[in-house]
Structures are given as structure tokens and as C-alpha cells.
Coordinates of C-alpha atoms in Angstrom, one line a residue:
M12 CA 119.9 108.8 60.8
V13 CA 123.7 110.1 60.9
H14 CA 124.8 107.5 58.5
R15 CA 122.2 107.7 55.9
M16 CA 122.5 110.1 53.1
H17 CA 118.7 109.5 51.6
V18 CA 117.8 110.8 48.4
V19 CA 114.4 111.6 50.1
A20 CA 112.5 114.3 51.4
A21 CA 110.6 117.4 50.4
A22 CA 108.0 119.5 48.7
V23 CA 104.2 120.2 49.4
L24 CA 100.8 119.2 47.9
F25 CA 99.4 123.0 48.6
V26 CA 101.0 124.2 45.3
G27 CA 101.2 127.9 45.2
H28 CA 101.1 129.0 49.0
C29 CA 103.2 128.6 52.0
V30 CA 100.9 126.7 54.3
G31 CA 103.0 127.5 57.3
D32 CA 101.1 131.1 57.2
A33 CA 97.7 129.1 57.5
T34 CA 96.8 129.6 53.8
I35 CA 95.3 126.5 52.0
H36 CA 95.1 126.2 48.2
P37 CA 91.5 125.5 46.9
E38 CA 93.1 122.8 44.7
A39 CA 94.1 120.8 48.1
E40 CA 90.6 121.1 49.2
Q41 CA 89.6 119.8 45.9
M42 CA 91.9 116.8 46.1
T43 CA 91.0 115.6 49.2
G44 CA 89.3 112.6 48.9
A45 CA 88.5 113.3 45.2
A46 CA 91.8 112.4 43.7
R47 CA 90.9 108.6 43.9
V48 CA 88.2 106.3 44.6
S49 CA 87.8 105.3 48.2
K50 CA 87.1 101.8 48.7
L51 CA 87.3 102.2 52.7
S52 CA 84.5 103.7 54.6
P53 CA 85.4 103.5 58.3
S54 CA 82.0 104.0 60.7
V55 CA 81.4 107.1 62.4
T56 CA 81.6 106.4 66.3
P57 CA 80.0 108.1 69.2
P58 CA 81.6 110.6 71.4
G59 CA 84.3 109.0 73.6
A60 CA 84.9 105.9 71.3
G61 CA 87.6 107.3 69.3
A62 CA 87.8 109.8 66.5
P63 CA 86.3 108.9 63.0
W64 CA 89.0 108.6 60.2
S65 CA 89.2 108.8 56.7
G66 CA 92.8 107.4 55.7
D67 CA 92.6 105.3 52.8
M68 CA 95.9 103.4 52.1
H69 CA 94.1 101.3 49.4
P70 CA 93.8 98.1 51.5
D71 CA 92.0 96.2 48.8
L72 CA 95.4 96.5 46.6
G73 CA 97.8 95.3 49.7
L74 CA 100.9 93.6 50.6
S75 CA 101.4 90.7 47.9
S76 CA 99.2 92.0 45.4
N77 CA 102.1 92.7 43.3
P78 CA 102.7 89.8 41.1
K79 CA 106.3 89.8 41.5
C80 CA 106.2 90.1 45.4
N81 CA 108.7 88.0 47.2
M82 CA 107.3 87.2 50.7
A83 CA 110.6 85.9 52.1
T84 CA 112.1 89.3 51.6
L85 CA 108.9 91.7 51.3
E86 CA 110.7 93.0 48.2
N87 CA 108.2 93.7 45.4
C88 CA 105.4 93.1 47.5
A89 CA 103.9 96.8 47.1
P90 CA 101.4 97.3 44.5
T91 CA 102.8 99.3 41.5
Y92 CA 101.5 102.8 40.3
S93 CA 100.1 101.3 37.2
Q94 CA 97.7 98.8 39.5
L95 CA 96.8 101.8 41.7
K96 CA 96.1 103.9 38.5
A97 CA 94.0 100.9 36.9
A98 CA 91.9 100.6 39.9
G99 CA 91.3 104.8 40.1
Q100 CA 93.3 104.7 43.5
L101 CA 96.2 107.0 42.3
W102 CA 96.6 110.3 43.6
Q103 CA 97.7 113.7 41.7
C104 CA 101.3 114.6 41.4
P105 CA 102.0 117.8 43.3
A106 CA 103.5 120.5 41.3
G107 CA 105.7 121.9 43.5
T108 CA 106.1 125.5 41.8
R109 CA 107.5 128.6 42.8
S110 CA 105.6 130.7 45.0
S111 CA 106.0 134.0 46.9
G112 CA 107.4 133.8 50.5
C113 CA 108.3 130.3 50.6
C114 CA 111.6 130.0 52.5
G115 CA 113.6 132.0 50.7
A116 CA 112.5 131.4 47.1
D117 CA 112.0 135.2 46.6
H118 CA 115.8 135.6 47.8
C119 CA 117.7 132.9 46.8
I120 CA 120.9 132.4 44.8
Q121 CA 120.5 130.4 41.1
S122 CA 123.0 127.8 40.8
N123 CA 125.7 128.7 38.1
S124 CA 125.9 124.8 37.0
T125 CA 122.5 124.7 35.6
P126 CA 120.7 126.9 33.1
T127 CA 117.6 127.5 35.5
G128 CA 119.4 127.3 38.8
G129 CA 118.5 125.2 41.6
N130 CA 121.6 123.1 42.0
P131 CA 121.3 121.8 45.8
T132 CA 124.9 122.9 46.6
C133 CA 125.3 126.3 45.0
P134 CA 129.1 126.0 45.1
G135 CA 130.9 128.9 46.1
Q136 CA 128.4 131.5 45.7
L137 CA 126.7 131.8 49.3
S138 CA 127.7 134.2 51.9
D139 CA 126.2 135.6 54.9
D140 CA 124.5 138.5 53.1
S141 CA 123.2 136.1 50.5
P142 CA 122.9 132.7 52.3
C143 CA 120.0 130.6 50.4
C144 CA 120.5 128.8 47.5
C145 CA 117.4 128.0 45.3
P146 CA 115.5 124.8 45.0
A147 CA 115.3 123.3 41.7
D148 CA 112.3 123.8 39.6
G149 CA 109.3 121.7 40.8
C150 CA 110.7 121.5 44.5
Y151 CA 109.4 124.9 46.2
T152 CA 108.2 123.5 49.0
A153 CA 105.9 124.6 52.5
P154 CA 106.1 123.0 55.8
I155 CA 103.4 120.2 55.3
F156 CA 104.8 116.9 56.7
N157 CA 103.4 113.3 57.4
T158 CA 104.9 110.2 58.5
V159 CA 106.1 106.8 56.8
I160 CA 106.5 103.4 58.5
G161 CA 109.3 101.2 56.8
V162 CA 109.4 97.5 57.6
C163 CA 112.0 95.0 56.2
K164 CA 112.8 91.2 55.9
G165 CA 116.0 89.5 54.9
A166 CA 117.6 91.0 51.8
G167 CA 115.1 93.8 51.7
C168 CA 116.9 95.3 54.9
A169 CA 119.2 98.1 54.6
C170 CA 122.0 97.3 51.9
G171 CA 120.4 93.8 50.9
N172 CA 122.8 91.1 50.3
S173 CA 125.9 93.5 49.3
T174 CA 129.1 92.0 50.1
A175 CA 132.7 93.1 50.2
P176 CA 136.1 91.8 51.4
G177 CA 136.4 92.6 55.4
C178 CA 139.1 94.3 56.7
A179 CA 140.5 92.1 59.7
P180 CA 143.6 91.7 58.2
E181 CA 144.2 95.6 58.0
G182 CA 143.1 95.7 61.9
L183 CA 139.5 97.1 61.1
P184 CA 137.3 94.3 61.9
E185 CA 134.1 96.0 61.8
R186 CA 134.8 97.6 58.2
C187 CA 134.8 96.2 54.8
G188 CA 135.4 97.3 51.2
T189 CA 137.9 100.2 50.7
V190 CA 139.2 102.2 53.8
Q191 CA 141.6 104.9 54.7
V192 CA 144.8 103.2 56.4
N193 CA 147.1 106.1 57.5
G194 CA 145.8 108.4 54.9
T195 CA 145.9 106.1 52.2
S196 CA 142.9 104.7 50.4
T197 CA 143.2 100.8 50.8
T198 CA 140.9 98.1 49.4
C199 CA 140.5 95.3 52.4
T200 CA 141.8 91.8 51.9
G201 CA 139.7 89.7 54.1
S202 CA 137.3 87.1 53.2
S203 CA 134.0 88.3 51.9
V204 CA 131.5 89.4 54.2
R205 CA 127.9 91.6 54.3
C206 CA 128.7 95.0 53.5
C207 CA 126.7 98.1 54.3
F208 CA 128.1 101.6 53.4
G209 CA 131.7 100.4 54.7
A210 CA 130.2 98.6 57.6
N211 CA 130.7 94.8 58.4
V212 CA 127.2 94.0 59.3
T213 CA 127.4 90.3 59.4
D214 CA 126.2 90.5 63.3
L215 CA 123.0 91.9 62.1
V216 CA 122.1 89.4 59.6
P217 CA 120.3 87.3 61.9
F218 CA 117.8 90.2 62.8
Y219 CA 117.6 91.2 59.0
D220 CA 116.4 87.6 58.3
R221 CA 114.0 87.7 61.2
G222 CA 112.3 90.8 59.9
T223 CA 110.5 93.5 61.4
E224 CA 107.6 92.9 64.0
A225 CA 105.1 95.7 63.7
V226 CA 101.4 95.2 64.8
I227 CA 99.7 98.4 64.9
N228 CA 96.3 99.4 66.7
Y229 CA 96.0 102.9 65.2
W230 CA 98.1 105.7 63.3
A231 CA 97.1 109.4 63.8
A232 CA 98.3 112.8 62.7
Y233 CA 97.3 116.0 64.6
Q234 CA 97.5 119.7 63.9
Y235 CA 98.1 122.1 66.8
D236 CA 95.3 124.6 67.6
E237 CA 97.1 127.3 69.0
A238 CA 94.0 129.3 70.1
N239 CA 92.9 126.7 71.9
E240 CA 96.0 124.9 73.0
V241 CA 94.6 121.6 71.8
W242 CA 95.5 118.9 69.0
Q243 CA 93.0 118.7 66.4
I244 CA 92.9 115.2 64.5
Q245 CA 93.4 115.1 60.4
P246 CA 91.4 112.6 59.5
E247 CA 92.5 112.0 56.1
S248 CA 95.9 111.0 57.5
S249 CA 94.9 109.0 60.2
F250 CA 94.0 105.1 60.6
N251 CA 91.5 103.2 62.7
T252 CA 91.4 105.7 65.6
N253 CA 88.1 104.7 66.3
G254 CA 89.3 101.1 66.8
S255 CA 86.4 99.6 64.4
R256 CA 89.2 97.1 62.8
P257 CA 91.6 94.7 64.7
P258 CA 95.5 95.3 64.6
H259 CA 97.1 95.0 61.3
N260 CA 100.6 93.3 60.8
L261 CA 102.7 95.3 58.7
T262 CA 104.5 92.1 57.4
A263 CA 101.4 89.8 57.1
D264 CA 99.6 89.1 53.7
K265 CA 96.4 91.6 54.4
G266 CA 97.8 92.5 57.5
G267 CA 96.9 89.1 59.0
I268 CA 93.1 90.1 59.0
G269 CA 92.0 89.4 55.6
D270 CA 89.1 91.7 54.3
E271 CA 89.3 93.8 57.5
A272 CA 92.9 95.0 56.5
W273 CA 93.0 98.8 56.7
L274 CA 96.6 99.4 55.7
A275 CA 98.6 98.8 52.6
P276 CA 102.2 99.3 51.4
Q277 CA 102.9 102.2 49.0
P278 CA 104.7 101.6 45.7
G279 CA 107.1 104.8 46.6
G280 CA 108.7 102.6 49.2
A281 CA 111.0 103.7 51.9
M282 CA 114.7 103.5 51.0
F283 CA 116.4 101.0 53.0
W284 CA 113.4 99.0 54.0
S285 CA 111.5 96.5 52.1
L286 CA 108.2 98.4 52.4
G287 CA 107.1 101.8 53.1
Y288 CA 103.5 102.7 54.5
Y289 CA 102.5 106.2 54.4
P290 CA 99.4 108.4 53.3
T291 CA 99.3 110.2 49.9
G292 CA 97.2 112.8 48.0
V293 CA 96.3 114.2 51.6
R294 CA 96.6 117.6 53.5
G295 CA 99.0 116.8 56.1
V296 CA 100.0 118.4 58.9
G297 CA 102.5 121.6 59.7
P298 CA 102.9 124.9 61.6
P299 CA 102.0 125.8 64.4
G300 CA 102.7 122.2 65.4
A301 CA 102.3 118.7 64.6
M302 CA 101.8 115.7 66.4
F303 CA 102.0 111.6 65.2
V304 CA 100.8 109.1 67.2
L305 CA 101.4 105.3 66.9
S306 CA 99.8 102.9 69.1
T307 CA 101.4 99.3 68.9
E308 CA 100.7 95.8 70.0
Q309 CA 104.4 94.9 69.1
W310 CA 107.1 97.2 67.6
W311 CA 110.7 96.0 67.0
G312 CA 113.3 96.2 63.9
G313 CA 111.1 99.0 62.2
T314 CA 111.4 102.8 61.3
W315 CA 109.1 105.6 61.8
Y316 CA 109.8 108.9 60.4
M317 CA 108.7 112.0 59.1
L318 CA 109.1 113.6 55.9
N319 CA 107.5 116.7 53.6
Q320 CA 104.4 115.5 52.1
L321 CA 105.5 116.3 48.7
T322 CA 108.1 113.5 49.1
L323 CA 105.7 111.0 50.0
D324 CA 103.5 112.0 47.1
R325 CA 106.3 111.7 44.8
G326 CA 107.7 108.6 46.4
P327 CA 110.5 108.6 48.8
A328 CA 112.6 105.9 47.1
V329 CA 110.6 104.9 43.9
S330 CA 109.3 108.1 42.1
L331 CA 105.9 108.8 40.8
P332 CA 106.2 108.0 36.8
Q333 CA 107.0 111.4 35.2
E334 CA 104.2 111.3 32.8
E335 CA 102.0 111.9 36.0
C336 CA 103.8 115.1 37.0
A337 CA 103.8 118.4 35.1
V338 CA 106.8 119.5 36.5
S339 CA 108.8 117.0 38.1
N340 CA 108.6 113.8 39.8
S341 CA 111.8 114.3 41.8
N342 CA 111.2 113.8 45.5
C343 CA 113.3 116.8 46.0
W344 CA 115.7 115.7 49.1
A345 CA 118.7 117.0 47.7
S346 CA 117.2 119.6 45.2
G347 CA 114.7 121.0 47.8
N348 CA 115.7 119.8 51.3
A349 CA 112.7 120.3 52.9
G350 CA 113.1 117.9 55.9
E351 CA 113.4 114.6 57.3
M352 CA 113.0 113.7 61.2
D353 CA 113.5 110.1 62.1
F354 CA 111.4 109.4 65.3
L355 CA 112.1 105.7 65.9
E356 CA 115.0 103.8 63.9
T357 CA 116.9 100.7 64.2
P358 CA 120.6 101.2 63.6
W359 CA 120.7 99.0 60.6
D360 CA 124.2 99.6 59.6
V361 CA 126.1 99.7 62.9
P362 CA 128.0 96.6 63.5
D363 CA 128.7 96.8 67.3
L364 CA 125.9 95.3 69.4
H365 CA 127.7 94.6 72.7
D366 CA 125.4 97.0 74.7
D367 CA 122.3 96.0 72.4
P368 CA 122.0 92.2 72.4
D369 CA 118.3 92.3 71.3
Y370 CA 118.7 94.8 68.6
S371 CA 116.2 97.0 70.2
K372 CA 117.6 100.4 70.4
S373 CA 115.4 102.7 68.1
Y374 CA 117.0 106.0 67.4
S375 CA 115.7 109.6 66.8
T376 CA 118.0 111.8 64.3
Q377 CA 117.8 115.0 63.0
Y378 CA 120.9 115.0 60.7
N379 CA 118.9 114.4 57.7
Q380 CA 116.8 117.2 57.9
I381 CA 119.6 119.7 57.7
G382 CA 119.2 122.1 54.7
R383 CA 117.7 125.6 54.0
C384 CA 114.4 125.7 55.8
F385 CA 114.6 122.6 58.0
N386 CA 117.7 123.4 60.0
G387 CA 119.0 121.3 62.9
G388 CA 119.2 122.3 66.4
V389 CA 122.1 121.1 68.8
N390 CA 121.6 117.6 69.8
G391 CA 120.9 115.7 66.5
G392 CA 120.9 112.4 67.7
G393 CA 121.7 109.5 65.3
F394 CA 123.1 106.2 65.8
G395 CA 125.5 105.8 68.7
S396 CA 124.0 108.8 70.2
E397 CA 121.9 108.8 73.6
N398 CA 118.8 110.0 71.4
F399 CA 117.1 106.7 71.7
V400 CA 114.5 104.4 72.9
T401 CA 114.3 100.7 73.9
T402 CA 111.6 98.9 72.0
S403 CA 109.6 95.7 72.7
K404 CA 112.0 92.9 72.3
P405 CA 111.7 90.1 69.2
G406 CA 109.0 87.6 70.0
A407 CA 108.1 89.5 73.1
P408 CA 105.1 91.8 72.3
T409 CA 104.7 94.7 74.6
P410 CA 102.1 97.1 73.8
M411 CA 103.3 100.7 73.7
V412 CA 102.0 104.0 72.1
Y413 CA 104.5 106.2 70.7
V414 CA 103.9 110.1 70.6
A415 CA 106.0 112.6 68.5
V416 CA 105.5 116.1 69.0
V417 CA 107.1 118.7 66.7
D418 CA 106.9 122.4 67.7
S419 CA 109.2 125.3 67.9
V420 CA 111.3 124.0 70.9
G421 CA 112.0 120.5 69.4
V422 CA 111.0 117.0 68.6
W423 CA 109.5 115.2 71.6
V424 CA 109.3 111.3 70.8
Y425 CA 107.3 110.0 74.0
K426 CA 107.1 106.1 74.7
I427 CA 104.3 105.2 77.0
P428 CA 103.2 101.9 78.2
A429 CA 99.6 101.0 76.7
D430 CA 98.0 100.2 79.9
R431 CA 98.9 103.6 81.3
V432 CA 98.3 106.0 78.7
E433 CA 95.2 107.0 79.3
D434 CA 96.2 108.2 82.7
V435 CA 99.5 109.9 81.0
W436 CA 97.7 111.4 78.5
P437 CA 94.1 111.8 78.3
G438 CA 92.3 111.3 75.3
I439 CA 95.0 108.9 73.8
G440 CA 94.0 105.4 74.3
R441 CA 95.5 101.8 73.5
T442 CA 93.3 101.0 70.7
T443 CA 91.1 104.3 70.1
I444 CA 92.2 108.1 70.3
S445 CA 90.1 110.9 70.7
A446 CA 89.7 113.8 67.6
T447 CA 90.7 116.2 70.1
V448 CA 93.6 116.0 72.4
Q449 CA 95.3 118.0 75.1
K450 CA 98.2 119.8 74.6
A451 CA 100.6 117.5 76.5
P452 CA 100.7 114.8 78.9
N453 CA 99.7 114.8 82.6
A454 CA 103.0 113.5 83.9
V455 CA 106.5 114.1 83.3
P456 CA 108.5 111.5 82.0
T457 CA 111.0 109.9 84.3
A458 CA 113.8 110.0 81.8
V459 CA 115.0 111.6 78.6
N460 CA 117.9 110.9 76.4
P461 CA 118.2 107.7 76.5
C462 CA 114.3 106.6 77.0
T463 CA 114.8 103.0 78.6
D464 CA 112.0 103.3 81.1
E465 CA 108.5 102.4 80.8
Y466 CA 107.5 105.8 80.5
C467 CA 110.4 108.1 79.0
L468 CA 111.3 110.7 76.2
V469 CA 113.6 111.4 73.7
F470 CA 114.0 114.8 72.8
T471 CA 116.0 116.7 70.1
S472 CA 116.2 120.4 69.9
N473 CA 115.5 122.6 66.9
C474 CA 117.0 125.6 66.1
Q475 CA 116.0 128.9 68.1
A476 CA 117.9 131.1 65.7
S477 CA 116.4 133.6 62.9
T478 CA 119.5 134.2 61.1
V479 CA 122.7 132.4 59.9
S480 CA 124.9 134.4 62.5
D481 CA 122.7 133.6 65.5
A482 CA 122.6 129.8 63.9
R483 CA 126.4 129.5 64.2
A484 CA 126.5 131.4 67.5
Q485 CA 124.1 128.8 69.1
G486 CA 125.6 126.1 67.5
C487 CA 122.6 124.7 65.1
G488 CA 123.1 122.2 62.5
F489 CA 122.6 123.5 59.2
N490 CA 124.4 122.8 55.6
G491 CA 126.3 125.9 54.8
D492 CA 126.6 124.9 51.1
Q493 CA 122.6 124.9 51.0
G494 CA 122.4 127.9 53.3
W495 CA 120.1 129.4 55.6
C496 CA 116.9 130.4 54.0
G497 CA 114.9 131.1 57.4
N498 CA 114.0 128.5 59.7
W499 CA 110.5 126.8 59.6
M500 CA 110.9 126.3 63.4
Q501 CA 110.2 129.8 63.6
K502 CA 106.7 129.2 62.4
L503 CA 106.1 126.8 64.9
A504 CA 104.7 127.2 68.4
D505 CA 105.5 126.1 71.9
T506 CA 103.2 123.7 72.5
G507 CA 104.0 123.3 76.5
Q508 CA 105.6 119.9 76.7
P509 CA 106.8 119.1 80.0
L510 CA 110.5 119.9 80.5
V511 CA 112.8 117.0 82.1
P512 CA 113.4 116.9 85.1
G513 CA 110.9 119.9 85.6
P514 CA 110.4 123.4 84.8
N515 CA 113.0 124.6 87.3
C516 CA 115.8 122.9 86.0
T517 CA 119.2 124.7 84.9
R518 CA 118.4 125.8 81.2
D519 CA 120.9 125.7 78.4
I520 CA 122.5 128.7 77.1
R521 CA 123.8 128.8 73.5
G522 CA 125.2 132.3 71.9
G523 CA 124.5 134.4 75.0
V524 CA 120.7 133.3 74.6
T525 CA 119.0 131.0 77.0
M526 CA 117.3 128.0 75.4
P527 CA 113.7 126.9 76.2
W528 CA 115.1 123.2 77.1
C529 CA 116.6 121.9 80.3
A530 CA 120.9 121.8 79.6
S531 CA 120.5 118.2 80.6
M532 CA 118.1 117.3 78.1
V533 CA 120.9 118.3 75.7
D534 CA 123.5 116.7 77.4
H535 CA 124.9 120.3 78.2
T536 CA 125.2 120.0 81.8
A537 CA 127.5 122.8 82.2
P538 CA 128.1 126.0 80.5
S539 CA 131.5 124.2 79.3
P540 CA 130.6 120.9 78.5
P541 CA 133.2 118.3 78.1
P542 CA 132.8 115.4 75.6
P543 CA 131.4 112.4 77.3
G544 CA 134.2 110.5 78.2
P545 CA 137.5 111.0 76.5
P546 CA 137.9 112.7 73.2
L547 CA 137.3 110.5 70.3
P548 CA 140.6 109.8 68.5
P549 CA 142.1 112.2 66.1
T550 CA 142.7 110.5 62.6
T551 CA 144.6 111.5 59.5
A552 CA 141.8 110.3 57.1
C553 CA 139.8 112.9 59.2
P554 CA 142.1 115.8 60.0
R555 CA 141.0 118.6 62.4
C556 CA 138.5 121.0 60.6
T557 CA 139.8 124.5 59.4
S558 CA 138.3 127.8 60.6
A559 CA 136.3 127.9 57.6
Q560 CA 135.1 124.5 57.9
C561 CA 134.1 124.9 61.3
E562 CA 131.6 127.9 60.1
A563 CA 130.2 125.3 57.9
L564 CA 130.0 122.0 59.7
H565 CA 128.1 121.7 62.9
C566 CA 128.6 118.2 64.6
G567 CA 128.2 117.4 68.2
W568 CA 130.6 115.8 70.8
T569 CA 129.3 112.3 70.3
A570 CA 129.7 112.4 66.4
P571 CA 132.2 114.9 65.6
Y572 CA 133.5 113.5 62.3
A573 CA 132.0 115.8 59.4
C574 CA 131.6 115.3 55.6
A575 CA 133.3 117.8 54.2
T576 CA 132.8 117.5 50.6
G577 CA 130.9 114.8 48.5
S578 CA 127.1 114.2 48.4
A579 CA 126.8 113.5 51.9
H580 CA 128.2 117.3 53.0
G581 CA 127.4 118.0 56.5
G582 CA 126.7 114.5 57.5
C583 CA 128.2 113.3 61.1
T584 CA 129.4 110.5 62.4
S585 CA 131.3 108.8 65.6
N586 CA 133.3 106.5 63.5
A587 CA 136.7 108.1 62.4
S588 CA 136.8 105.5 59.4
F589 CA 133.2 105.8 58.3
W590 CA 133.4 108.9 55.8
P591 CA 137.1 107.8 54.6
S592 CA 135.4 104.6 53.3
S593 CA 132.1 105.9 52.2
T594 CA 131.6 106.4 48.4
S595 CA 129.1 109.6 49.1
C596 CA 131.9 111.6 50.9
T597 CA 135.1 112.8 49.2
S598 CA 136.8 114.4 52.2
C599 CA 136.1 114.9 56.2
C600 CA 137.4 116.6 59.1
D601 CA 137.4 116.4 62.8
T602 CA 134.9 119.1 64.7
Q603 CA 136.0 118.8 67.8
V604 CA 138.4 121.6 67.5
C605 CA 135.1 123.5 66.6
N606 CA 133.0 122.2 69.5
A607 CA 135.8 123.3 71.8
A608 CA 135.9 126.8 70.6
D609 CA 132.1 127.0 70.8
S610 CA 132.2 125.7 74.5
R611 CA 134.5 128.5 75.2
S612 CA 132.2 131.0 73.7
S613 CA 129.4 129.4 75.7
V614 CA 131.7 130.0 78.9
H615 CA 131.9 133.6 78.1
A616 CA 128.5 134.2 77.1
H617 CA 127.1 132.3 80.7
D618 CA 129.6 134.4 82.4
A619 CA 128.4 137.5 81.1
A620 CA 124.9 136.9 81.6
A621 CA 125.7 135.9 85.1
G622 CA 127.7 139.3 85.4
V623 CA 131.0 137.4 86.2

């Protein structure tokens, strides 16, 4: 998300090889199904009754199995690593060792600040000729991913019970703690409020206290078969795809279904969420395309996002114990930066709900993926953007199937009513899904960005460049300090997802290159796109970016304030006071001047292409 700077994401189970080149390490084959004792044996079903699955999330050690579990907040309700190890269900720690050809590993710059290199920022050392900063030891990664579901309740949501003085007396009622006022750092003087990263989230507390509503029919991962133009299931990363178990409630003890439970939270957590559910010690999916399907009876107030498989195996929030790992137990988010993509996420630190009274907007966000190999496109989404779906309302179950496709063009998140899904996308059903699924839906979604209709789409573009200069010309998002080490999107294929409004739409043009998406899909409706509405106000706290900063920082019109220095470097927000009040950012600047220059370049390129 725009405002979240995780310490999450990154490397891979297939140690020693780049799986994007379709090479599978035999160690991974041996690990599959053998690194732990499986206690779940789903039944094999006949053709047409749903795909067999072998995903094992140790449901016998499920929610509340931890003696410290607090069901009121869902905190400490996942089993511990030691519990899983004692039960023979702990997976192996992936090595993440250096290997040939993996995303700049052969041609990267070692940091001067550490003996072995791998500092994530390599300050002052990168250039256009040498644009890649080495990962830390144990954080060399390949493009293999899976998804995680985060659910929360009460103090387990977002920043918990954190409080700080409100900034109403300073004229900033939506802020709290320490802010920049007229360029000066000021500690606010109002009464104490619930405070999350400088945002007064008092109005969100009732939603936190209600807790996530997530009831799942099945959850599946698919690899794209480019030769046959179909999706093939990855059974180890899939759950209940044959409908052999009842729907599972992710916030209820044993899923609310007792011994038939088929999911369980993992000890590694999900950052700002009480519990994280995700597959571990498995193959994962990646190039030439990945698809994830989540069928829900009810979905509200949760998060569903994609991380590198090594991050999941090492633990997104709580690390696998170091003694279990030969090289490192780091999740490698900052020191490997192998990518994150948020498909569905509630805006957990956005205080203004005037247009979302049911808290049912769920955003797609690309900004957290940016760095090294997993570079951003041109419409990164995030809280406050148009890249959102409206989910079910609280207390009003509405069965929906969410499908997320990751390909060379972008990330496509479809919302499909469960009672229509078999007609929209044959092979995908409400309670079952086939082992082989056609590459794209039969019907074109009725709307894109935002997705508020019954059947609609959120689209977030992927960078189409192969060099740092082309990426800058096209306006791709990437972290200039960490560098451009190639682009894993170049390993992906175009899976033929439907363009909205149709194939004959006006295409977007970036850096003189015609993009594979419609201009309207990225809010780029004309060669010289103005900001949507009046420009956001200049601020002394985030002054206009310099030309050098414009080269390194890439934020869109909707979220133009960029963190220029600090651990959140490269992050973007629409709130001018967010970075000045954040402890993760030491300086910021306004990229609207950069965007204006990019628009002029696009006009010139468009005119040249048109012969004007």
C-alpha cells in the first residue's frame, strides 16, 4: 500500500536457480510434501467435480492452538514455530544463496557500508552504467510467489492501541503526534487519540473492533502454460478446490467447522494484521504467468496480497528462528526487495471515510513492490487512488470470487459474483475450480479502476521497459537508490486478459512506445493528462522535487508526495503532511513538477508518432 513500508517480501525456495528460466532445483522437488508430516489428505474427485489439492496449512494446529491466544483481538492465536516443529510440521528454511543470472546477481554493486555488501540502498554508488545494488547474503531471489491473507480484530489491527496527541489545535484534525507546520517540526497539543503512522484513526476504531469477516470456499494458485494458453493448478499451494470441506471462517476457532477445518494461521504473521494465512515449504508460481483465485462467501475488512515464497517461508512479520536457517532468517524485504503486490486491502490508516461509510473499499497497491527486479508500472494504486474494489458490506455476506492475474502487461484483479462466475470464466465455480482453466474470462468487465459494479476489474500496470533509461522515459516506478537490475516482468508473458473498454481502445503511449493497455485503464486519457481535479497543494514541508530527485522518484498525479530520504525512500502519498510526520522518512518532495515534465515529453512523443 502507499502508506505502508513493510519489512516484508523476498527470496525463494528454489535455492541455486532462477525459476523464471523454468529451471527447478531438485532440492525443491524433494522438499515438496516431505519437509513435514502432512495431517490432511483431501479426497481425489472425478473430472468436473473440482481439482484435487494438497495444500497443507496444519489445520490440526489452527487458530487458538497457541496457549497465549487472545480471541478478543486474535493476537497470539497462531501456533508457534516450536509447536509446528514438535509436531513434525515445520518446513525447511530456504537458503537464498547467490546464484548465476538471478536479477543482477552477476553485475551488481557491493555496498561500502558492510564487509560483505548487500546494503539495500548502496548510497551514492549507483549510476546508469551500474544501476544495480546487490542483495544481502541469503537474499538472492527468483520470481516465485504465493499469496497471504491477513485478518484482524481490535488491537490486532494496524497500529494496535497506539495513541498520541491529536493535531486539531494545530489545524490538522486528521493528524496526530509530531507534524510539520510551516516547515517546523511540531508536537501536537490536542487530547490523546488513536494514532497510526501520524493519522488520527479514531473513526476506524469501530471497524477494527468489529474485526475482519472472511469466509472462504477455496483458495488456489495457478501457473500459466504458455504453450497451451491455459492455467494449470499448483496443488500444494491450493486448498479445498474440490469443495470437499465446508467454507472456512478465518476468524473463528477451527474455522467454525471443527474437525473439518482446512486452513490455519501461520506463526510468521502478516505485519499489521492479527493473523496471516499462507502456504509454506511449497513450489509457488511465477513466470510466464501467475494466477490466484479466492472464492468467498463473505469478504470484508481483510487483506490479500502476493509475496515472494522465501518471504513466506522465512516469515513476513515474525522470522523463522535463526537456528533453523543456514544463511539467514531475514525475510529479505529491504535487503533483497523481491516484490509485493497488494490485491485487496482495506485502508487501515486513512482517517477520512466520507465516501466509504461501510469501510468496504479494498485497494490494489504496487508501490511496495518497487526495487531491483520487481519494478513498478505507471499507475501504482494505493490508498486514495482509483485502484479499488468495493467488497461486501459488514454483516451482509455477498458471495464473490476474486481472481488475480499477474502477467507482463500488469496485475488484473477481477471481482465476479459467485452466481455468475461459471458463465464469466468457465472452469471457475463458487465452491469448486478445475485443475485447468482457460486463460481469460469470456466477458469483458463492465468497469475498471474503480471496480464498483458486480463484475469489474482493477488494473495496475507492469513496467514495459528493459533498461533504466527506458524505464525513466516511460515513467515506471522504481527505487533509484536500490537500482534497476533488469525486470522480472520481462520474464512474464501476455496472457491475453481483456482490455477495457475493448481491444480497439486508444492505447497509452509512454516514452514514444505504445503500451499494451488502454489509456483509460491507467487514467491516461489524453497524450497530456492533467491531474484529476485541481493540483494538490504545494507545501513547504515537501517542496518541489529537484531534477535529480525527479530522476530517482516516480509518483503519479494522485499520490505525488515522495519520500526522498529515509527507510521509506520512494514511497508515495496524496497526503502532504504524511511524510513530514512519519518516522520512516527524513525528507520528502513534491513530484508534480516531474509529472508535468513527463506529460510534456509524452505529448512530444505522441505528436512524433502521429507525424504531427
